[in-house]
């Protein structure tokens, strides 16, 4: 038990330090570690991942707010529409997708395209279109609602998927990162609470692994602050390629395991 707590804290610290500069909470990469290394059962791994986001999120957000990056209406709009989506995703995850085999396929289905997307958009970045890069209000609402539902099922809050999509439209990372992290934090808080309530009525390991989630989150709290602080000094192209390659590799691994 003790080694898993320390391993979770170290994993949260390392992952968040790397992912926070590009607006990703790190939960998308922590989930396979929890499944394969730390032995968190499915579906409890999803609320545990959401708990990580809740604890880890304030580190990066506080730093971004201190630097003046957390402002404007983008964060508010993302939160408003992804919040109902993540609540629906939590219910779908418990009722329709309880089996580990199906969940591995789902992990692969999201990680592999996400990694490929990041790599392609890094090597061939979208042309900047000042004043037109942000989606229209209806398109942003639909996107946030859909991604929120996906994030509720996957345990990443949704913001980690919004970031690459918005970046592909030419929006600058300095604006995307704080907004998507804010959406991830808020929706993860709601999703974790929803899973806690569902655990009272549903059978099986639905409640989060509280101690492990808190340990991973404590490491992520420190790592997120460090990553946000380092963002202006890190090469964005290298970070995006690293994230994309890691996501694609993990997605391939879980696809092979699901098909084995």
PDB file of C-alpha atoms in Angstrom:
ATOM      1  CA  UNK A   1       0.000   0.000   0.000  1.00  0.00           C
ATOM      2  CA  UNK A   2       2.749   2.445   0.976  1.00  0.00           C
ATOM      3  CA  UNK A   3       4.723   1.993  -2.234  1.00  0.00           C
ATOM      4  CA  UNK A   4       1.651   2.688  -4.374  1.00  0.00           C
ATOM      5  CA  UNK A   5       1.072   5.981  -2.536  1.00  0.00           C
ATOM      6  CA  UNK A   6       4.628   7.176  -3.183  1.00  0.00           C
ATOM      7  CA  UNK A   7       4.590   5.857  -6.753  1.00  0.00           C
ATOM      8  CA  UNK A   8       1.317   7.670  -7.415  1.00  0.00           C
ATOM      9  CA  UNK A   9       2.681  10.924  -5.995  1.00  0.00           C
ATOM     10  CA  UNK A  10       5.822  10.663  -8.140  1.00  0.00           C
ATOM     11  CA  UNK A  11       3.795   9.833 -11.254  1.00  0.00           C
ATOM     12  CA  UNK A  12       1.485  12.793 -10.680  1.00  0.00           C
ATOM     13  CA  UNK A  13       4.428  15.139 -10.174  1.00  0.00           C
ATOM     14  CA  UNK A  14       6.294  14.052 -13.304  1.00  0.00           C
ATOM     15  CA  UNK A  15       3.304  13.917 -15.608  1.00  0.00           C
ATOM     16  CA  UNK A  16       1.829  17.256 -14.519  1.00  0.00           C
ATOM     17  CA  UNK A  17       5.154  19.051 -14.899  1.00  0.00           C
ATOM     18  CA  UNK A  18       5.302  17.974 -18.535  1.00  0.00           C
ATOM     19  CA  UNK A  19       1.634  18.408 -19.460  1.00  0.00           C
ATOM     20  CA  UNK A  20       0.591  21.624 -17.657  1.00  0.00           C
ATOM     21  CA  UNK A  21       2.440  23.939 -20.093  1.00  0.00           C
ATOM     22  CA  UNK A  22       0.147  22.808 -22.944  1.00  0.00           C
ATOM     23  CA  UNK A  23      -3.109  22.901 -20.955  1.00  0.00           C
ATOM     24  CA  UNK A  24      -3.403  19.175 -20.241  1.00  0.00           C
ATOM     25  CA  UNK A  25      -3.993  18.095 -16.653  1.00  0.00           C
ATOM     26  CA  UNK A  26      -2.001  14.879 -17.043  1.00  0.00           C
ATOM     27  CA  UNK A  27      -4.878  12.566 -16.135  1.00  0.00           C
ATOM     28  CA  UNK A  28      -4.964  11.255 -19.705  1.00  0.00           C
ATOM     29  CA  UNK A  29      -1.470   9.805 -19.131  1.00  0.00           C
ATOM     30  CA  UNK A  30      -1.930   8.921 -15.462  1.00  0.00           C
ATOM     31  CA  UNK A  31      -4.871   6.608 -16.184  1.00  0.00           C
ATOM     32  CA  UNK A  32      -2.801   3.808 -17.810  1.00  0.00           C
ATOM     33  CA  UNK A  33      -0.348   4.010 -14.888  1.00  0.00           C
ATOM     34  CA  UNK A  34      -3.214   3.523 -12.443  1.00  0.00           C
ATOM     35  CA  UNK A  35      -4.613   0.592 -14.422  1.00  0.00           C
ATOM     36  CA  UNK A  36      -1.395  -1.292 -15.189  1.00  0.00           C
ATOM     37  CA  UNK A  37       1.061  -0.322 -12.414  1.00  0.00           C
ATOM     38  CA  UNK A  38      -0.959   0.760  -9.389  1.00  0.00           C
ATOM     39  CA  UNK A  39      -3.729  -1.810  -9.825  1.00  0.00           C
ATOM     40  CA  UNK A  40      -6.766   0.442  -9.519  1.00  0.00           C
ATOM     41  CA  UNK A  41      -9.830  -1.619 -10.558  1.00  0.00           C
ATOM     42  CA  UNK A  42     -12.246  -0.561 -13.270  1.00  0.00           C
ATOM     43  CA  UNK A  43     -14.492   1.465 -13.062  1.00  0.00           C
ATOM     44  CA  UNK A  44     -12.988   2.942  -9.862  1.00  0.00           C
ATOM     45  CA  UNK A  45     -10.030   4.169 -11.938  1.00  0.00           C
ATOM     46  CA  UNK A  46     -12.205   6.834 -13.562  1.00  0.00           C
ATOM     47  CA  UNK A  47     -13.327   8.663 -10.377  1.00  0.00           C
ATOM     48  CA  UNK A  48      -9.799   8.253  -8.981  1.00  0.00           C
ATOM     49  CA  UNK A  49      -8.511  10.059 -12.052  1.00  0.00           C
ATOM     50  CA  UNK A  50     -11.109  12.789 -11.574  1.00  0.00           C
ATOM     51  CA  UNK A  51     -10.003  13.134  -7.943  1.00  0.00           C
ATOM     52  CA  UNK A  52      -6.450  13.634  -9.207  1.00  0.00           C
ATOM     53  CA  UNK A  53      -7.647  16.510 -11.385  1.00  0.00           C
ATOM     54  CA  UNK A  54      -9.464  18.134  -8.449  1.00  0.00           C
ATOM     55  CA  UNK A  55      -6.402  18.073  -6.195  1.00  0.00           C
ATOM     56  CA  UNK A  56      -3.790  18.808  -8.857  1.00  0.00           C
ATOM     57  CA  UNK A  57      -5.644  21.504 -10.780  1.00  0.00           C
ATOM     58  CA  UNK A  58      -5.203  24.497  -8.433  1.00  0.00           C
ATOM     59  CA  UNK A  59      -1.402  24.388  -8.749  1.00  0.00           C
ATOM     60  CA  UNK A  60      -1.275  25.312 -12.430  1.00  0.00           C
ATOM     61  CA  UNK A  61      -4.365  27.526 -12.233  1.00  0.00           C
ATOM     62  CA  UNK A  62      -2.921  29.607  -9.406  1.00  0.00           C
ATOM     63  CA  UNK A  63       0.274  30.144 -11.353  1.00  0.00           C
ATOM     64  CA  UNK A  64      -1.576  31.076 -14.550  1.00  0.00           C
ATOM     65  CA  UNK A  65      -3.786  33.498 -12.648  1.00  0.00           C
ATOM     66  CA  UNK A  66      -0.762  35.042 -10.972  1.00  0.00           C
ATOM     67  CA  UNK A  67       0.797  35.593 -14.410  1.00  0.00           C
ATOM     68  CA  UNK A  68      -2.443  37.172 -15.695  1.00  0.00           C
ATOM     69  CA  UNK A  69      -3.143  34.375 -18.175  1.00  0.00           C
ATOM     70  CA  UNK A  70      -6.429  33.216 -16.633  1.00  0.00           C
ATOM     71  CA  UNK A  71      -8.837  35.858 -17.902  1.00  0.00           C
ATOM     72  CA  UNK A  72     -11.473  36.361 -20.584  1.00  0.00           C
ATOM     73  CA  UNK A  73     -14.686  34.503 -21.334  1.00  0.00           C
ATOM     74  CA  UNK A  74     -13.286  31.347 -22.946  1.00  0.00           C
ATOM     75  CA  UNK A  75     -12.841  29.534 -19.617  1.00  0.00           C
ATOM     76  CA  UNK A  76     -16.359  30.429 -18.478  1.00  0.00           C
ATOM     77  CA  UNK A  77     -17.915  29.179 -21.709  1.00  0.00           C
ATOM     78  CA  UNK A  78     -15.995  25.909 -21.642  1.00  0.00           C
ATOM     79  CA  UNK A  79     -16.965  25.276 -18.031  1.00  0.00           C
ATOM     80  CA  UNK A  80     -20.631  26.099 -18.587  1.00  0.00           C
ATOM     81  CA  UNK A  81     -21.083  23.585 -21.412  1.00  0.00           C
ATOM     82  CA  UNK A  82     -18.698  20.792 -20.428  1.00  0.00           C
ATOM     83  CA  UNK A  83     -20.151  20.538 -16.913  1.00  0.00           C
ATOM     84  CA  UNK A  84     -23.482  18.870 -17.882  1.00  0.00           C
ATOM     85  CA  UNK A  85     -21.595  16.653 -20.314  1.00  0.00           C
ATOM     86  CA  UNK A  86     -19.290  15.215 -17.666  1.00  0.00           C
ATOM     87  CA  UNK A  87     -22.256  14.370 -15.408  1.00  0.00           C
ATOM     88  CA  UNK A  88     -23.875  12.424 -18.247  1.00  0.00           C
ATOM     89  CA  UNK A  89     -20.559  10.719 -18.988  1.00  0.00           C
ATOM     90  CA  UNK A  90     -20.237   9.534 -15.382  1.00  0.00           C
ATOM     91  CA  UNK A  91     -23.635   7.845 -15.556  1.00  0.00           C
ATOM     92  CA  UNK A  92     -22.801   6.228 -18.918  1.00  0.00           C
ATOM     93  CA  UNK A  93     -19.474   4.946 -17.577  1.00  0.00           C
ATOM     94  CA  UNK A  94     -21.070   3.156 -14.606  1.00  0.00           C
ATOM     95  CA  UNK A  95     -24.173   1.809 -16.361  1.00  0.00           C
ATOM     96  CA  UNK A  96     -22.972   0.942 -19.860  1.00  0.00           C
ATOM     97  CA  UNK A  97     -19.190   0.488 -19.704  1.00  0.00           C
ATOM     98  CA  UNK A  98     -18.258  -1.401 -16.521  1.00  0.00           C
ATOM     99  CA  UNK A  99     -16.046  -4.123 -18.069  1.00  0.00           C
ATOM    100  CA  UNK A 100     -12.237  -3.726 -18.214  1.00  0.00           C
ATOM    101  CA  UNK A 101     -12.096  -5.143 -21.748  1.00  0.00           C
ATOM    102  CA  UNK A 102     -14.426  -2.501 -23.136  1.00  0.00           C
ATOM    103  CA  UNK A 103     -12.641   0.159 -21.144  1.00  0.00           C
ATOM    104  CA  UNK A 104      -9.252  -0.774 -22.648  1.00  0.00           C
ATOM    105  CA  UNK A 105     -10.743  -0.353 -26.127  1.00  0.00           C
ATOM    106  CA  UNK A 106     -12.094   3.035 -25.095  1.00  0.00           C
ATOM    107  CA  UNK A 107      -8.695   4.085 -23.718  1.00  0.00           C
ATOM    108  CA  UNK A 108      -7.027   3.105 -26.987  1.00  0.00           C
ATOM    109  CA  UNK A 109      -9.730   4.790 -29.060  1.00  0.00           C
ATOM    110  CA  UNK A 110      -9.038   8.142 -27.394  1.00  0.00           C
ATOM    111  CA  UNK A 111      -5.297   8.003 -26.771  1.00  0.00           C
ATOM    112  CA  UNK A 112      -4.238   6.921 -30.252  1.00  0.00           C
ATOM    113  CA  UNK A 113      -6.150   9.614 -32.196  1.00  0.00           C
ATOM    114  CA  UNK A 114      -5.196  12.229 -29.602  1.00  0.00           C
ATOM    115  CA  UNK A 115      -1.502  11.437 -29.963  1.00  0.00           C
ATOM    116  CA  UNK A 116      -1.651  11.364 -33.751  1.00  0.00           C
ATOM    117  CA  UNK A 117      -3.574  14.656 -33.765  1.00  0.00           C
ATOM    118  CA  UNK A 118      -0.998  16.375 -31.581  1.00  0.00           C
ATOM    119  CA  UNK A 119       1.921  15.191 -33.678  1.00  0.00           C
ATOM    120  CA  UNK A 120       0.351  16.130 -37.010  1.00  0.00           C
ATOM    121  CA  UNK A 121      -0.724  19.570 -35.832  1.00  0.00           C
ATOM    122  CA  UNK A 122       2.742  20.180 -34.409  1.00  0.00           C
ATOM    123  CA  UNK A 123       4.505  19.228 -37.623  1.00  0.00           C
ATOM    124  CA  UNK A 124       1.921  21.058 -39.753  1.00  0.00           C
ATOM    125  CA  UNK A 125       0.487  23.796 -37.546  1.00  0.00           C
ATOM    126  CA  UNK A 126      -2.750  25.477 -38.498  1.00  0.00           C
ATOM    127  CA  UNK A 127      -2.412  28.962 -39.970  1.00  0.00           C
ATOM    128  CA  UNK A 128      -3.153  31.696 -37.477  1.00  0.00           C
ATOM    129  CA  UNK A 129      -6.353  33.594 -38.215  1.00  0.00           C
ATOM    130  CA  UNK A 130      -6.555  36.568 -35.846  1.00  0.00           C
ATOM    131  CA  UNK A 131     -10.088  37.265 -34.668  1.00  0.00           C
ATOM    132  CA  UNK A 132     -11.571  34.135 -36.282  1.00  0.00           C
ATOM    133  CA  UNK A 133      -9.690  31.298 -34.566  1.00  0.00           C
ATOM    134  CA  UNK A 134     -12.239  30.810 -31.784  1.00  0.00           C
ATOM    135  CA  UNK A 135     -15.264  28.689 -32.783  1.00  0.00           C
ATOM    136  CA  UNK A 136     -18.686  30.297 -32.913  1.00  0.00           C
ATOM    137  CA  UNK A 137     -20.794  30.208 -29.744  1.00  0.00           C
ATOM    138  CA  UNK A 138     -23.011  27.272 -30.916  1.00  0.00           C
ATOM    139  CA  UNK A 139     -20.003  25.307 -32.183  1.00  0.00           C
ATOM    140  CA  UNK A 140     -18.089  25.880 -28.943  1.00  0.00           C
ATOM    141  CA  UNK A 141     -21.119  24.815 -26.891  1.00  0.00           C
ATOM    142  CA  UNK A 142     -21.576  21.608 -28.892  1.00  0.00           C
ATOM    143  CA  UNK A 143     -17.873  20.829 -28.716  1.00  0.00           C
ATOM    144  CA  UNK A 144     -17.624  21.422 -24.960  1.00  0.00           C
ATOM    145  CA  UNK A 145     -20.782  19.394 -24.244  1.00  0.00           C
ATOM    146  CA  UNK A 146     -19.591  16.433 -26.315  1.00  0.00           C
ATOM    147  CA  UNK A 147     -16.054  16.490 -24.973  1.00  0.00           C
ATOM    148  CA  UNK A 148     -17.404  16.849 -21.440  1.00  0.00           C
ATOM    149  CA  UNK A 149     -19.377  13.620 -21.841  1.00  0.00           C
ATOM    150  CA  UNK A 150     -16.333  11.843 -23.269  1.00  0.00           C
ATOM    151  CA  UNK A 151     -14.205  13.199 -20.442  1.00  0.00           C
ATOM    152  CA  UNK A 152     -16.697  11.976 -17.849  1.00  0.00           C
ATOM    153  CA  UNK A 153     -16.476   8.462 -19.264  1.00  0.00           C
ATOM    154  CA  UNK A 154     -12.690   8.564 -19.587  1.00  0.00           C
ATOM    155  CA  UNK A 155     -11.901  10.342 -16.333  1.00  0.00           C
ATOM    156  CA  UNK A 156     -10.049  13.357 -17.750  1.00  0.00           C
ATOM    157  CA  UNK A 157     -12.655  16.077 -17.258  1.00  0.00           C
ATOM    158  CA  UNK A 158     -12.763  16.931 -20.958  1.00  0.00           C
ATOM    159  CA  UNK A 159     -10.279  19.792 -21.034  1.00  0.00           C
ATOM    160  CA  UNK A 160      -7.478  17.548 -22.227  1.00  0.00           C
ATOM    161  CA  UNK A 161      -9.407  16.881 -25.413  1.00  0.00           C
ATOM    162  CA  UNK A 162     -10.525  20.482 -25.916  1.00  0.00           C
ATOM    163  CA  UNK A 163      -6.960  21.788 -25.970  1.00  0.00           C
ATOM    164  CA  UNK A 164      -5.745  20.051 -29.149  1.00  0.00           C
ATOM    165  CA  UNK A 165      -8.992  20.834 -30.972  1.00  0.00           C
ATOM    166  CA  UNK A 166      -8.818  24.544 -30.186  1.00  0.00           C
ATOM    167  CA  UNK A 167      -5.104  24.636 -30.980  1.00  0.00           C
ATOM    168  CA  UNK A 168      -5.821  23.144 -34.395  1.00  0.00           C
ATOM    169  CA  UNK A 169      -7.982  26.178 -35.165  1.00  0.00           C
ATOM    170  CA  UNK A 170      -5.002  28.444 -34.624  1.00  0.00           C
ATOM    171  CA  UNK A 171      -5.725  29.682 -31.111  1.00  0.00           C
ATOM    172  CA  UNK A 172      -2.542  30.436 -29.134  1.00  0.00           C
ATOM    173  CA  UNK A 173      -1.502  28.062 -26.354  1.00  0.00           C
ATOM    174  CA  UNK A 174      -1.165  30.968 -23.939  1.00  0.00           C
ATOM    175  CA  UNK A 175      -4.940  31.404 -24.154  1.00  0.00           C
ATOM    176  CA  UNK A 176      -5.938  27.764 -24.471  1.00  0.00           C
ATOM    177  CA  UNK A 177      -3.926  26.289 -21.586  1.00  0.00           C
ATOM    178  CA  UNK A 178      -5.492  28.242 -18.679  1.00  0.00           C
ATOM    179  CA  UNK A 179      -9.033  27.895 -20.082  1.00  0.00           C
ATOM    180  CA  UNK A 180      -8.863  24.139 -20.670  1.00  0.00           C
ATOM    181  CA  UNK A 181      -7.275  23.527 -17.271  1.00  0.00           C
ATOM    182  CA  UNK A 182     -10.053  25.556 -15.639  1.00  0.00           C
ATOM    183  CA  UNK A 183     -12.670  23.474 -17.471  1.00  0.00           C
ATOM    184  CA  UNK A 184     -10.893  20.261 -16.477  1.00  0.00           C
ATOM    185  CA  UNK A 185     -10.792  21.265 -12.816  1.00  0.00           C
ATOM    186  CA  UNK A 186     -14.466  22.270 -12.625  1.00  0.00           C
ATOM    187  CA  UNK A 187     -15.853  19.300 -14.529  1.00  0.00           C
ATOM    188  CA  UNK A 188     -13.623  16.873 -12.615  1.00  0.00           C
ATOM    189  CA  UNK A 189     -14.971  18.233  -9.341  1.00  0.00           C
ATOM    190  CA  UNK A 190     -18.534  17.605 -10.542  1.00  0.00           C
ATOM    191  CA  UNK A 191     -17.640  14.202 -11.999  1.00  0.00           C
ATOM    192  CA  UNK A 192     -15.946  12.998  -8.820  1.00  0.00           C
ATOM    193  CA  UNK A 193     -19.000  14.025  -6.798  1.00  0.00           C
ATOM    194  CA  UNK A 194     -21.293  12.217  -9.260  1.00  0.00           C
ATOM    195  CA  UNK A 195     -19.272   8.996  -8.958  1.00  0.00           C
ATOM    196  CA  UNK A 196     -19.355   9.234  -5.167  1.00  0.00           C
ATOM    197  CA  UNK A 197     -23.160   9.410  -5.287  1.00  0.00           C
ATOM    198  CA  UNK A 198     -23.406   6.595  -7.828  1.00  0.00           C
ATOM    199  CA  UNK A 199     -21.228   4.443  -5.574  1.00  0.00           C
ATOM    200  CA  UNK A 200     -23.956   4.540  -2.914  1.00  0.00           C
ATOM    201  CA  UNK A 201     -26.467   2.886  -5.234  1.00  0.00           C
ATOM    202  CA  UNK A 202     -24.316   0.833  -7.610  1.00  0.00           C
ATOM    203  CA  UNK A 203     -22.449  -2.442  -7.032  1.00  0.00           C
ATOM    204  CA  UNK A 204     -18.731  -2.918  -7.539  1.00  0.00           C
ATOM    205  CA  UNK A 205     -15.739  -0.601  -7.145  1.00  0.00           C
ATOM    206  CA  UNK A 206     -17.330   2.643  -8.301  1.00  0.00           C
ATOM    207  CA  UNK A 207     -16.009   4.979  -5.579  1.00  0.00           C
ATOM    208  CA  UNK A 208     -12.531   6.451  -6.095  1.00  0.00           C
ATOM    209  CA  UNK A 209      -9.429   5.113  -4.390  1.00  0.00           C
ATOM    210  CA  UNK A 210      -9.265   8.110  -2.072  1.00  0.00           C
ATOM    211  CA  UNK A 211      -5.734   7.728  -0.718  1.00  0.00           C
ATOM    212  CA  UNK A 212      -4.169   7.024  -4.091  1.00  0.00           C
ATOM    213  CA  UNK A 213      -6.129   9.795  -5.773  1.00  0.00           C
ATOM    214  CA  UNK A 214      -5.030  12.273  -3.123  1.00  0.00           C
ATOM    215  CA  UNK A 215      -1.407  11.139  -3.398  1.00  0.00           C
ATOM    216  CA  UNK A 216      -1.385  11.460  -7.193  1.00  0.00           C
ATOM    217  CA  UNK A 217      -3.092  14.822  -6.867  1.00  0.00           C
ATOM    218  CA  UNK A 218      -0.541  16.105  -4.353  1.00  0.00           C
ATOM    219  CA  UNK A 219       2.244  15.327  -6.791  1.00  0.00           C
ATOM    220  CA  UNK A 220       0.217  16.878  -9.603  1.00  0.00           C
ATOM    221  CA  UNK A 221      -0.385  20.017  -7.530  1.00  0.00           C
ATOM    222  CA  UNK A 222       3.353  20.658  -7.351  1.00  0.00           C
ATOM    223  CA  UNK A 223       4.023  19.503 -10.907  1.00  0.00           C
ATOM    224  CA  UNK A 224       1.238  21.646 -12.343  1.00  0.00           C
ATOM    225  CA  UNK A 225       2.619  24.767 -10.694  1.00  0.00           C
ATOM    226  CA  UNK A 226       6.121  23.993 -11.956  1.00  0.00           C
ATOM    227  CA  UNK A 227       4.863  23.276 -15.476  1.00  0.00           C
ATOM    228  CA  UNK A 228       2.858  26.512 -15.647  1.00  0.00           C
ATOM    229  CA  UNK A 229       5.840  28.457 -14.366  1.00  0.00           C
ATOM    230  CA  UNK A 230       8.162  26.875 -16.925  1.00  0.00           C
ATOM    231  CA  UNK A 231       5.821  27.362 -19.896  1.00  0.00           C
ATOM    232  CA  UNK A 232       7.398  30.593 -21.227  1.00  0.00           C
ATOM    233  CA  UNK A 233      10.847  28.980 -21.171  1.00  0.00           C
ATOM    234  CA  UNK A 234      10.052  25.622 -22.813  1.00  0.00           C
ATOM    235  CA  UNK A 235       9.986  24.872 -26.577  1.00  0.00           C
ATOM    236  CA  UNK A 236       6.323  24.289 -27.401  1.00  0.00           C
ATOM    237  CA  UNK A 237       7.067  22.173 -30.466  1.00  0.00           C
ATOM    238  CA  UNK A 238       9.127  19.662 -28.476  1.00  0.00           C
ATOM    239  CA  UNK A 239       6.487  19.432 -25.747  1.00  0.00           C
ATOM    240  CA  UNK A 240       3.677  18.814 -28.223  1.00  0.00           C
ATOM    241  CA  UNK A 241       5.640  16.109 -30.021  1.00  0.00           C
ATOM    242  CA  UNK A 242       6.485  14.444 -26.708  1.00  0.00           C
ATOM    243  CA  UNK A 243       2.854  14.447 -25.605  1.00  0.00           C
ATOM    244  CA  UNK A 244       1.627  13.199 -28.959  1.00  0.00           C
ATOM    245  CA  UNK A 245       4.178  10.399 -29.149  1.00  0.00           C
ATOM    246  CA  UNK A 246       3.457   9.256 -25.593  1.00  0.00           C
ATOM    247  CA  UNK A 247      -0.309   9.258 -26.139  1.00  0.00           C
ATOM    248  CA  UNK A 248      -0.007   7.338 -29.418  1.00  0.00           C
ATOM    249  CA  UNK A 249       2.318   4.755 -27.845  1.00  0.00           C
ATOM    250  CA  UNK A 250       0.014   4.199 -24.877  1.00  0.00           C
ATOM    251  CA  UNK A 251      -3.014   3.991 -27.160  1.00  0.00           C
ATOM    252  CA  UNK A 252      -1.296   1.354 -29.291  1.00  0.00           C
ATOM    253  CA  UNK A 253      -0.352  -0.646 -26.182  1.00  0.00           C
ATOM    254  CA  UNK A 254      -3.912  -0.724 -24.897  1.00  0.00           C
ATOM    255  CA  UNK A 255      -5.291  -1.586 -28.330  1.00  0.00           C
ATOM    256  CA  UNK A 256      -2.988  -4.603 -28.465  1.00  0.00           C
ATOM    257  CA  UNK A 257      -3.972  -5.636 -24.936  1.00  0.00           C
ATOM    258  CA  UNK A 258      -7.681  -5.309 -25.733  1.00  0.00           C
ATOM    259  CA  UNK A 259      -7.324  -7.458 -28.855  1.00  0.00           C
ATOM    260  CA  UNK A 260      -5.113 -10.096 -27.186  1.00  0.00           C
TER     261      UNK A 260
END
